[in-house]
Tab-separated table of C-alpha atoms and ligand atoms in Angstrom:
chain	number	residue	atom	x	y	z
A	199	ILE	CA	14.308	7.427	31.995
A	200	VAL	CA	16.247	10.397	33.282
A	201	ILE	CA	20.021	10.135	33.409
A	202	ARG	CA	21.239	12.894	35.715
A	203	ASP	CA	24.859	12.771	34.733
A	204	ALA	CA	25.412	11.691	31.158
A	205	SER	CA	28.946	13.015	30.896
A	206	GLU	CA	30.422	9.500	30.582
A	207	GLN	CA	31.158	8.740	26.931
A	208	GLY	CA	28.610	6.269	25.464
A	209	LEU	CA	26.509	6.039	28.638
A	210	VAL	CA	23.214	6.944	26.930
A	211	GLU	CA	23.834	4.457	24.144
A	212	LYS	CA	24.751	1.732	26.651
A	213	THR	CA	21.641	2.379	28.764
A	214	ALA	CA	19.398	2.354	25.697
A	215	ARG	CA	20.880	-0.959	24.560
A	216	ARG	CA	20.303	-2.512	28.004
A	217	VAL	CA	16.663	-1.406	28.018
A	218	ILE	CA	16.068	-2.793	24.524
A	219	ASP	CA	17.796	-6.106	25.257
A	220	ARG	CA	15.968	-6.588	28.549
A	221	LEU	CA	12.506	-5.787	27.136
A	222	SER	CA	13.127	-7.943	24.069
A	223	GLN	CA	13.516	-11.150	26.104
A	224	PRO	CA	10.687	-13.604	25.344
A	225	TYR	CA	7.785	-13.667	27.822
A	226	GLU	CA	5.947	-16.846	28.783
A	227	ILE	CA	2.236	-16.151	29.203
A	228	ASP	CA	-0.447	-18.868	29.280
A	229	HIS	CA	1.909	-21.353	27.590
A	230	HIS	CA	2.545	-18.907	24.771
A	231	THR	CA	5.902	-17.362	24.069
A	232	LEU	CA	5.457	-13.670	23.372
A	233	TYR	CA	8.072	-11.431	21.817
A	234	VAL	CA	7.830	-7.729	22.591
A	235	GLY	CA	10.260	-5.334	21.006
A	236	ALA	CA	11.419	-1.932	22.189
A	237	SER	CA	12.697	1.247	20.571
A	238	VAL	CA	14.445	4.144	22.270
A	239	GLY	CA	14.755	7.820	21.415
A	240	SER	CA	16.904	10.173	23.435
A	241	ALA	CA	17.509	13.901	23.806
A	242	MET	CA	20.291	15.584	25.771
A	243	ALA	CA	19.938	18.788	27.801
A	244	PRO	CA	20.755	21.572	27.334
A	245	ARG	CA	21.806	20.843	23.706
A	246	ASP	CA	18.435	19.399	22.592
A	247	GLY	CA	16.135	21.485	24.787
A	248	LYS	CA	16.072	23.695	27.832
A	249	THR	CA	12.626	22.768	29.184
A	250	VAL	CA	11.132	19.400	30.092
A	251	GLU	CA	8.516	19.784	27.337
A	252	GLU	CA	11.092	20.524	24.702
A	253	LEU	CA	13.298	17.614	25.765
A	254	MET	CA	10.374	15.175	25.842
A	255	ARG	CA	9.141	16.289	22.446
A	256	ASN	CA	12.573	15.927	20.892
A	257	ALA	CA	13.158	12.524	22.482
A	258	ASP	CA	9.781	11.572	21.037
A	259	LEU	CA	10.838	12.641	17.538
A	260	ALA	CA	13.953	10.486	17.897
A	261	LEU	CA	11.740	7.604	19.063
A	262	TYR	CA	9.562	7.923	15.940
A	263	ARG	CA	12.647	7.795	13.773
A	264	SER	CA	13.800	4.640	15.558
A	265	LYS	CA	10.391	2.993	15.019
A	266	ASP	CA	10.295	4.094	11.370
A	267	GLU	CA	13.606	2.399	10.815
A	268	GLY	CA	12.142	-0.889	11.958
A	269	GLY	CA	12.464	-0.602	15.729
A	270	GLY	CA	14.729	-2.417	18.137
A	271	SER	CA	17.240	0.410	18.026
A	272	HIS	CA	18.185	3.716	19.638
A	273	CYS	CA	18.198	7.105	17.910
A	274	ASN	CA	19.522	10.436	19.166
A	275	TYR	CA	17.592	13.608	18.503
A	276	GLU	CA	18.933	15.649	15.583
A	277	PRO	CA	17.617	19.045	14.455
A	278	SER	CA	16.852	17.585	10.989
A	279	LEU	CA	14.206	15.377	12.653
A	280	HIS	CA	12.410	18.535	13.557
A	281	ALA	CA	12.415	19.750	9.962
A	282	SER	CA	11.018	16.483	8.605
A	283	ALA	CA	8.348	16.326	11.330
A	284	GLU	CA	7.337	19.862	10.431
A	285	GLU	CA	7.157	18.971	6.734
A	286	ARG	CA	5.044	15.962	7.568
A	287	ARG	CA	2.733	18.069	9.727
A	288	GLN	CA	2.206	20.511	6.873
A	289	LEU	CA	1.603	17.718	4.391
A	290	GLU	CA	-0.949	16.174	6.735
A	291	PHE	CA	-2.651	19.542	7.140
A	292	ALA	CA	-2.931	19.877	3.348
A	293	LEU	CA	-4.050	16.263	2.907
A	294	ARG	CA	-6.902	16.835	5.354
A	295	ARG	CA	-8.242	19.440	2.938
A	296	ALA	CA	-7.432	17.645	-0.307
A	297	LEU	CA	-10.853	16.041	-0.730
A	298	GLU	CA	-12.945	19.165	-0.148
A	299	ARG	CA	-10.579	21.236	-2.286
A	300	GLN	CA	-10.971	18.644	-5.056
A	301	GLU	CA	-7.236	18.145	-5.384
A	302	LEU	CA	-7.461	14.378	-5.824
A	303	SER	CA	-8.006	12.628	-9.128
A	304	LEU	CA	-7.724	9.110	-10.474
A	305	ASN	CA	-5.514	7.718	-13.193
A	306	TYR	CA	-6.247	4.412	-14.869
A	307	GLN	CA	-3.655	1.900	-15.997
A	308	PRO	CA	-4.630	-0.875	-18.416
A	309	VAL	CA	-4.251	-4.562	-17.560
A	310	VAL	CA	-4.233	-6.727	-20.681
A	311	ASP	CA	-4.798	-10.407	-21.366
A	312	ALA	CA	-1.321	-11.898	-21.854
A	313	ASN	CA	-2.286	-13.721	-25.031
A	314	SER	CA	-4.863	-11.572	-26.815
A	315	GLU	CA	-3.391	-8.294	-25.497
A	316	GLN	CA	-6.966	-7.007	-25.116
A	317	VAL	CA	-7.666	-4.692	-22.167
A	318	VAL	CA	-9.441	-6.721	-19.479
A	319	SER	CA	-9.280	-4.192	-16.673
A	320	PHE	CA	-7.965	-0.810	-15.493
A	321	GLU	CA	-6.313	-0.232	-12.134
A	322	ALA	CA	-7.419	3.035	-10.511
A	323	LEU	CA	-4.424	4.951	-9.094
A	324	VAL	CA	-4.976	8.064	-7.017
A	325	ARG	CA	-3.154	11.326	-7.776
A	326	TRP	CA	-2.784	14.385	-5.545
A	327	ASN	CA	-2.089	17.770	-7.029
A	328	SER	CA	-1.854	19.954	-3.929
A	329	ASN	CA	-2.353	23.719	-4.046
A	330	ASP	CA	0.398	24.130	-1.472
A	331	HIS	CA	2.799	21.309	-2.307
A	332	GLY	CA	2.318	20.675	-6.017
A	333	PHE	CA	2.187	17.111	-7.266
A	334	VAL	CA	2.812	14.684	-4.381
A	335	SER	CA	3.666	11.052	-5.173
A	336	PRO	CA	1.303	8.369	-3.812
A	337	ALA	CA	4.372	6.616	-2.417
A	338	LYS	CA	4.643	9.618	-0.078
A	339	PHE	CA	1.056	10.527	0.770
A	340	ILE	CA	-0.574	7.074	0.916
A	341	PRO	CA	1.549	5.999	3.925
A	342	LEU	CA	0.731	9.343	5.569
A	343	ALA	CA	-2.967	8.863	4.817
A	344	GLU	CA	-2.740	5.390	6.352
A	345	ASP	CA	-1.001	6.600	9.523
A	346	THR	CA	-3.579	9.333	10.037
A	347	ARG	CA	-6.551	7.186	8.905
A	348	LEU	CA	-7.318	9.826	6.277
A	349	ILE	CA	-7.189	6.835	3.927
A	350	VAL	CA	-10.720	5.953	5.072
A	351	PRO	CA	-12.504	8.973	3.498
A	352	ILE	CA	-9.973	9.112	0.638
A	353	GLY	CA	-10.454	5.410	-0.096
A	354	GLU	CA	-14.211	5.839	-0.083
A	355	TRP	CA	-13.937	8.657	-2.601
A	356	VAL	CA	-11.554	6.578	-4.777
A	357	LEU	CA	-13.891	3.607	-4.777
A	358	GLU	CA	-16.964	5.563	-5.764
A	359	GLN	CA	-15.112	7.568	-8.396
A	360	ALA	CA	-13.587	4.416	-9.928
A	361	CYS	CA	-16.977	2.672	-10.086
A	362	ARG	CA	-18.546	5.763	-11.655
A	363	GLU	CA	-15.913	5.703	-14.375
A	364	ALA	CA	-16.047	1.948	-14.956
A	365	VAL	CA	-19.797	1.894	-15.760
A	366	GLN	CA	-18.903	3.857	-18.897
A	367	TRP	CA	-16.544	1.154	-20.191
A	368	PRO	CA	-17.528	-1.996	-22.103
A	369	ALA	CA	-19.207	-4.506	-19.797
A	370	ASN	CA	-16.358	-7.035	-20.015
A	371	VAL	CA	-13.805	-4.584	-18.611
A	372	LYS	CA	-13.243	-4.569	-14.856
A	373	VAL	CA	-11.857	-1.946	-12.518
A	374	ASN	CA	-9.213	-2.651	-9.875
A	375	VAL	CA	-9.207	-0.529	-6.728
A	376	ASN	CA	-6.474	-0.528	-4.077
A	377	VAL	CA	-7.660	-0.983	-0.506
A	378	SER	CA	-5.467	-0.385	2.564
A	379	ALA	CA	-5.559	-2.497	5.704
A	380	GLU	CA	-6.795	0.537	7.666
A	381	GLN	CA	-9.941	0.646	5.521
A	382	LEU	CA	-10.759	-3.010	6.096
A	383	VAL	CA	-10.896	-2.714	9.864
A	384	GLU	CA	-13.557	0.003	9.633
A	385	PRO	CA	-16.767	-1.703	10.772
A	386	ASP	CA	-18.692	-0.557	7.691
A	387	PHE	CA	-16.284	-1.415	4.903
A	388	ALA	CA	-18.586	-3.837	3.077
A	389	LYS	CA	-21.524	-1.442	3.440
A	390	MET	CA	-19.393	1.268	1.876
A	391	VAL	CA	-18.707	-1.033	-1.098
A	392	VAL	CA	-22.416	-1.810	-1.442
A	393	ARG	CA	-23.172	1.915	-1.428
A	394	ALA	CA	-20.562	2.697	-4.104
A	395	LEU	CA	-21.920	-0.074	-6.334
A	396	ALA	CA	-25.507	1.035	-5.753
A	397	VAL	CA	-25.060	4.748	-6.437
A	398	THR	CA	-22.987	4.144	-9.559
A	399	GLY	CA	-24.845	1.096	-10.867
A	400	LEU	CA	-21.664	-0.939	-11.399
A	401	GLU	CA	-22.065	-4.724	-11.493
A	402	PRO	CA	-20.231	-6.183	-8.449
A	403	ALA	CA	-18.510	-8.715	-10.727
A	404	ARG	CA	-16.725	-5.841	-12.450
A	405	LEU	CA	-15.003	-4.668	-9.265
A	406	GLU	CA	-11.742	-6.217	-8.099
A	407	LEU	CA	-10.283	-5.042	-4.776
A	408	GLU	CA	-6.498	-5.156	-4.405
A	409	VAL	CA	-5.027	-5.827	-0.983
A	410	THR	CA	-1.528	-6.659	0.240
A	411	GLU	CA	-0.450	-9.264	2.748
A	412	SER	CA	-0.236	-6.539	5.388
A	413	ILE	CA	-3.985	-6.998	5.965
A	414	PHE	CA	-3.173	-10.268	7.733
A	415	LEU	CA	-0.759	-8.710	10.194
A	416	ARG	CA	-3.280	-7.320	12.646
A	417	ASP	CA	-7.035	-7.741	13.035
A	418	ALA	CA	-6.742	-10.422	10.391
A	419	ASP	CA	-10.176	-11.850	11.167
A	420	VAL	CA	-11.893	-8.493	10.805
A	421	ALA	CA	-10.162	-7.814	7.475
A	422	ARG	CA	-10.930	-11.287	6.190
A	423	GLY	CA	-14.571	-10.976	7.247
A	424	ALA	CA	-14.916	-7.673	5.349
A	425	LEU	CA	-13.382	-9.154	2.208
A	426	GLU	CA	-15.555	-12.254	2.419
A	427	GLN	CA	-18.630	-10.020	2.526
A	428	CYS	CA	-17.406	-8.289	-0.637
A	429	MET	CA	-16.831	-11.653	-2.315
A	430	ALA	CA	-20.357	-12.670	-1.382
A	431	LEU	CA	-21.548	-9.583	-3.279
A	432	GLY	CA	-19.727	-10.892	-6.353
A	433	CYS	CA	-16.572	-8.751	-6.228
A	434	SER	CA	-13.185	-10.365	-6.712
A	435	ILE	CA	-10.018	-9.919	-4.650
A	436	ALA	CA	-6.421	-9.625	-5.822
A	437	LEU	CA	-3.321	-10.153	-3.683
A	438	ASP	CA	-1.070	-7.210	-4.629
A	439	ASP	CA	2.747	-6.956	-4.633
A	440	PHE	CA	3.080	-10.693	-4.110
A	441	GLY	CA	6.544	-11.772	-3.070
A	442	THR	CA	7.622	-8.505	-1.449
A	443	GLY	CA	6.190	-8.971	2.036
A	444	TYR	CA	5.981	-12.001	4.232
A	445	SER	CA	4.708	-14.189	1.392
A	446	SER	CA	3.426	-16.770	3.757
A	447	LEU	CA	1.673	-19.325	1.589
A	448	GLY	CA	-0.725	-19.780	4.485
A	449	TYR	CA	-2.349	-16.479	3.485
A	450	LEU	CA	-3.532	-18.068	0.257
A	451	ARG	CA	-5.526	-20.532	2.314
A	452	LYS	CA	-7.076	-17.886	4.537
A	453	LEU	CA	-8.949	-16.189	1.736
A	454	ARG	CA	-10.016	-17.372	-1.712
A	455	PHE	CA	-8.153	-14.786	-3.757
A	456	ASN	CA	-9.029	-14.559	-7.446
A	457	THR	CA	-5.774	-13.030	-8.641
A	458	ILE	CA	-2.147	-12.891	-7.544
A	459	LYS	CA	-0.205	-9.867	-8.742
A	460	VAL	CA	3.482	-10.657	-9.134
A	461	ASP	CA	5.489	-7.650	-8.018
A	462	ARG	CA	7.399	-5.592	-10.549
A	463	SER	CA	10.748	-6.385	-8.896
A	464	PHE	CA	10.488	-10.035	-10.024
A	465	VAL	CA	9.632	-9.068	-13.594
A	466	GLN	CA	12.646	-6.759	-13.670
A	467	GLY	CA	14.830	-9.436	-12.049
A	468	ALA	CA	13.682	-12.153	-14.420
A	469	SER	CA	14.351	-10.001	-17.454
A	470	GLY	CA	17.905	-9.546	-16.175
A	471	ASN	CA	18.096	-13.351	-15.940
A	472	ASP	CA	18.192	-13.378	-12.154
A	473	PRO	CA	17.670	-17.088	-11.361
A	474	GLU	CA	15.762	-16.405	-8.122
A	475	SER	CA	13.246	-14.075	-9.787
A	476	LEU	CA	12.701	-16.613	-12.562
A	477	ALA	CA	12.165	-19.406	-10.037
A	478	ILE	CA	9.714	-17.319	-8.012
A	479	ILE	CA	7.593	-16.362	-11.025
A	480	ARG	CA	7.508	-20.000	-12.165
A	481	ALA	CA	6.516	-21.170	-8.681
A	482	VAL	CA	3.770	-18.542	-8.358
A	483	VAL	CA	2.335	-19.424	-11.780
A	484	ALA	CA	2.355	-23.157	-10.996
A	485	MET	CA	0.771	-22.590	-7.619
A	486	ALA	CA	-1.874	-20.257	-9.042
A	487	GLN	CA	-2.783	-22.790	-11.686
A	488	SER	CA	-3.311	-25.548	-9.178
A	489	LEU	CA	-5.327	-23.263	-6.881
A	490	ASP	CA	-7.361	-22.006	-9.843
A	491	LEU	CA	-6.230	-18.398	-9.492
A	492	THR	CA	-5.152	-16.023	-12.224
A	493	THR	CA	-1.815	-14.223	-12.229
A	494	THR	CA	-0.995	-10.663	-13.269
A	495	ALA	CA	2.607	-9.594	-13.855
A	496	GLU	CA	3.260	-5.982	-12.848
A	497	GLY	CA	5.791	-3.537	-14.270
A	498	VAL	CA	6.261	-4.972	-17.766
A	499	GLU	CA	8.103	-2.241	-19.650
A	500	THR	CA	9.362	-3.823	-22.884
A	501	GLU	CA	8.245	-6.151	-25.646
A	502	GLU	CA	10.864	-8.706	-24.532
A	503	GLN	CA	9.537	-8.705	-20.992
A	504	ALA	CA	5.982	-9.162	-22.277
A	505	ALA	CA	7.093	-12.136	-24.388
A	506	MET	CA	8.968	-13.687	-21.460
A	507	ILE	CA	6.011	-13.265	-19.090
A	508	ARG	CA	3.629	-14.752	-21.643
A	509	ALA	CA	5.945	-17.731	-22.137
A	510	MET	CA	6.074	-18.260	-18.364
A	511	GLY	CA	2.291	-18.580	-18.293
A	512	CYS	CA	1.081	-15.434	-16.501
A	513	ASN	CA	-2.506	-14.683	-17.501
A	514	LYS	CA	-2.478	-10.895	-17.428
A	515	ILE	CA	0.064	-8.149	-17.873
A	516	GLN	CA	0.242	-4.589	-16.532
A	517	GLY	CA	3.020	-2.114	-17.156
A	518	TYR	CA	4.306	0.830	-19.139
A	519	TYR	CA	4.686	-1.325	-22.262
A	520	PHE	CA	0.908	-1.661	-22.605
A	521	GLY	CA	0.074	1.700	-21.084
A	522	ARG	CA	1.005	4.133	-18.355
A	523	PRO	CA	-1.524	5.334	-15.800
A	524	MET	CA	-3.682	7.795	-17.793
A	525	ALA	CA	-6.494	10.297	-17.294
A	526	ALA	CA	-10.054	8.958	-17.301
A	527	ALA	CA	-10.786	10.523	-20.686
A	528	ASP	CA	-7.791	8.789	-22.282
A	529	ALA	CA	-8.902	5.427	-20.902
A	530	ARG	CA	-12.368	5.976	-22.398
A	531	ALA	CA	-10.830	6.982	-25.730
A	532	ILE	CA	-9.183	3.545	-26.016
A	533	PHE	CA	-12.631	1.939	-26.262
A	534	ALA	CA	-14.038	4.587	-28.580
A	535	ARG	CA	-11.108	3.912	-30.927
A	536	ALA	CA	-11.633	0.135	-30.743
A	537	GLU	CA	-15.312	0.657	-31.536
A	538	ARG	CA	-14.528	2.807	-34.570
A	539	LEU	CA	-12.100	0.150	-35.832
A	540	ALA	CA	-14.718	-2.555	-35.382
A	541	SER	CA	-17.477	-0.688	-37.260
B	257	C2E	P1	0.652	-0.475	-6.731
B	257	C2E	O1	-0.733	-0.841	-6.327
B	257	C2E	O2	1.669	-1.567	-6.782
B	257	C2E	O3	0.485	0.250	-8.138
B	257	C2E	C1	1.339	0.063	-9.213
B	257	C2E	C2	2.385	1.141	-9.257
B	257	C2E	O4	3.383	0.788	-10.209
B	257	C2E	C3	1.827	2.504	-9.715
B	257	C2E	O5	2.561	3.523	-9.060
B	257	C2E	C4	2.158	2.486	-11.194
B	257	C2E	O6	2.256	3.777	-11.767
B	257	C2E	C5	3.500	1.786	-11.193
B	257	C2E	N1	3.790	1.123	-12.470
B	257	C2E	C6	2.902	0.516	-13.289
B	257	C2E	N2	3.521	-0.011	-14.361
B	257	C2E	C7	4.830	0.258	-14.218
B	257	C2E	C8	6.002	-0.038	-15.038
B	257	C2E	O7	5.952	-0.662	-16.101
B	257	C2E	N3	7.207	0.392	-14.567
B	257	C2E	C9	7.307	1.099	-13.398
B	257	C2E	N4	8.535	1.499	-13.030
B	257	C2E	N5	6.240	1.384	-12.610
B	257	C2E	C10	5.009	0.963	-13.024
B	257	C2E	P2	1.826	4.723	-8.329
B	257	C2E	O8	0.660	5.154	-9.146
B	257	C2E	O9	2.884	5.697	-7.992
B	257	C2E	O10	1.237	4.087	-7.011
B	257	C2E	C11	2.095	3.668	-5.969
B	257	C2E	C12	1.319	2.907	-4.917
B	257	C2E	O11	0.411	3.769	-4.226
B	257	C2E	C13	0.438	1.790	-5.478
B	257	C2E	O12	1.229	0.688	-5.772
B	257	C2E	C14	-0.522	1.585	-4.319
B	257	C2E	O13	0.072	0.765	-3.330
B	257	C2E	C15	-0.677	2.984	-3.757
B	257	C2E	N6	-1.958	3.547	-4.222
B	257	C2E	C16	-2.222	4.194	-5.383
B	257	C2E	N7	-3.519	4.558	-5.444
B	257	C2E	C17	-4.102	4.107	-4.288
B	257	C2E	C18	-5.440	4.160	-3.738
B	257	C2E	O14	-6.386	4.673	-4.338
B	257	C2E	N8	-5.636	3.588	-2.502
B	257	C2E	C19	-4.620	2.991	-1.824
B	257	C2E	N9	-4.901	2.455	-0.648
B	257	C2E	N10	-3.371	2.906	-2.310
B	257	C2E	C20	-3.114	3.459	-3.518
B	258	CA	CA1	-2.247	-2.224	-6.825
B	259	CA	CA1	1.377	-3.746	-7.042
């Protein structure tokens, strides 16, 4: 939309609001009510650009910002948007080379049985030490890898690497691998899992894939089909970060999950005596028991929290109290030590 004369105070904002409101009205199609949202980004000449290309690009940057913030709103272009887009472009450029430059590695965090406190599994967590950017947090580069679909080759590498490591552990210890929604809609996801198991020789029953509820948001049938194929191989599936997303209980009926991971925020809340967190953990444990699922509490940092979680009936515990994410060699050393103690 081109506004020739935008000298009137607030005119751009008013126009943007009208567009959003009008497009956000429900549509009736084939007896279904559809809701379509809208986001608007704007740039003002000559302040934000002197050519059409420059103006369009800057309005686009503002549009991305509006979408990132959840949509349904209007954002003006600001020069700082340019800086963050440039940073993102450079990070993406480096991430594209991370695999071949061998900048990625895996850490392993123990998951213990709540009662015996024995290690039952390790969760593989990817780390990126970039030549150009130093250590980049997964909270930053995983979303970028998802947006750019780089998560597909990265996830494949993670899976194979994690399986390769896990074959060296005692046979009763599993490995948990995070899988993004973007990976599940790849047509060959299950084949990729078969390949990783085959080349490493890991028993399928020792692999647990962790997914979040976001897999049900789009292409739900494709994602579910891929996971069902993995379950048919003998792998198990965990529902990660439970309670933070949509938490529709219907999801638990769509797929026979083996484990529900209770998000760290509830463990922290419960240990501060927040009544809602306590109620949610109790409800999840009760529900898991009746559906024959196991529960893992995430983010347990103290002895008191471990005791509380155990008393509430969670089956497994993960968190700094029992071990931080560690290098592969340190994870292996835990078993070597246990063996020495036993002999
Ligand atoms: P997540 O799957 O929920 O992983 C658990 C995160 O909580 C890890 O952060 C871990 O270091 C942290 N954590 C564990 N125990 C504690 C604790 O007691 N206290 C606190 N404060 N934090 C704890 P990390 O390693 O930074 O990973 C962040 C997220 O990145 C993961 O969250 C996961 O969603 C994603 N991610 C990591 N590796 C992969 C991967 O290989 N593939 C995909 N798709 N996602 C991954
Ligand atoms: Ca996880
Ligand atoms: Ca989690």
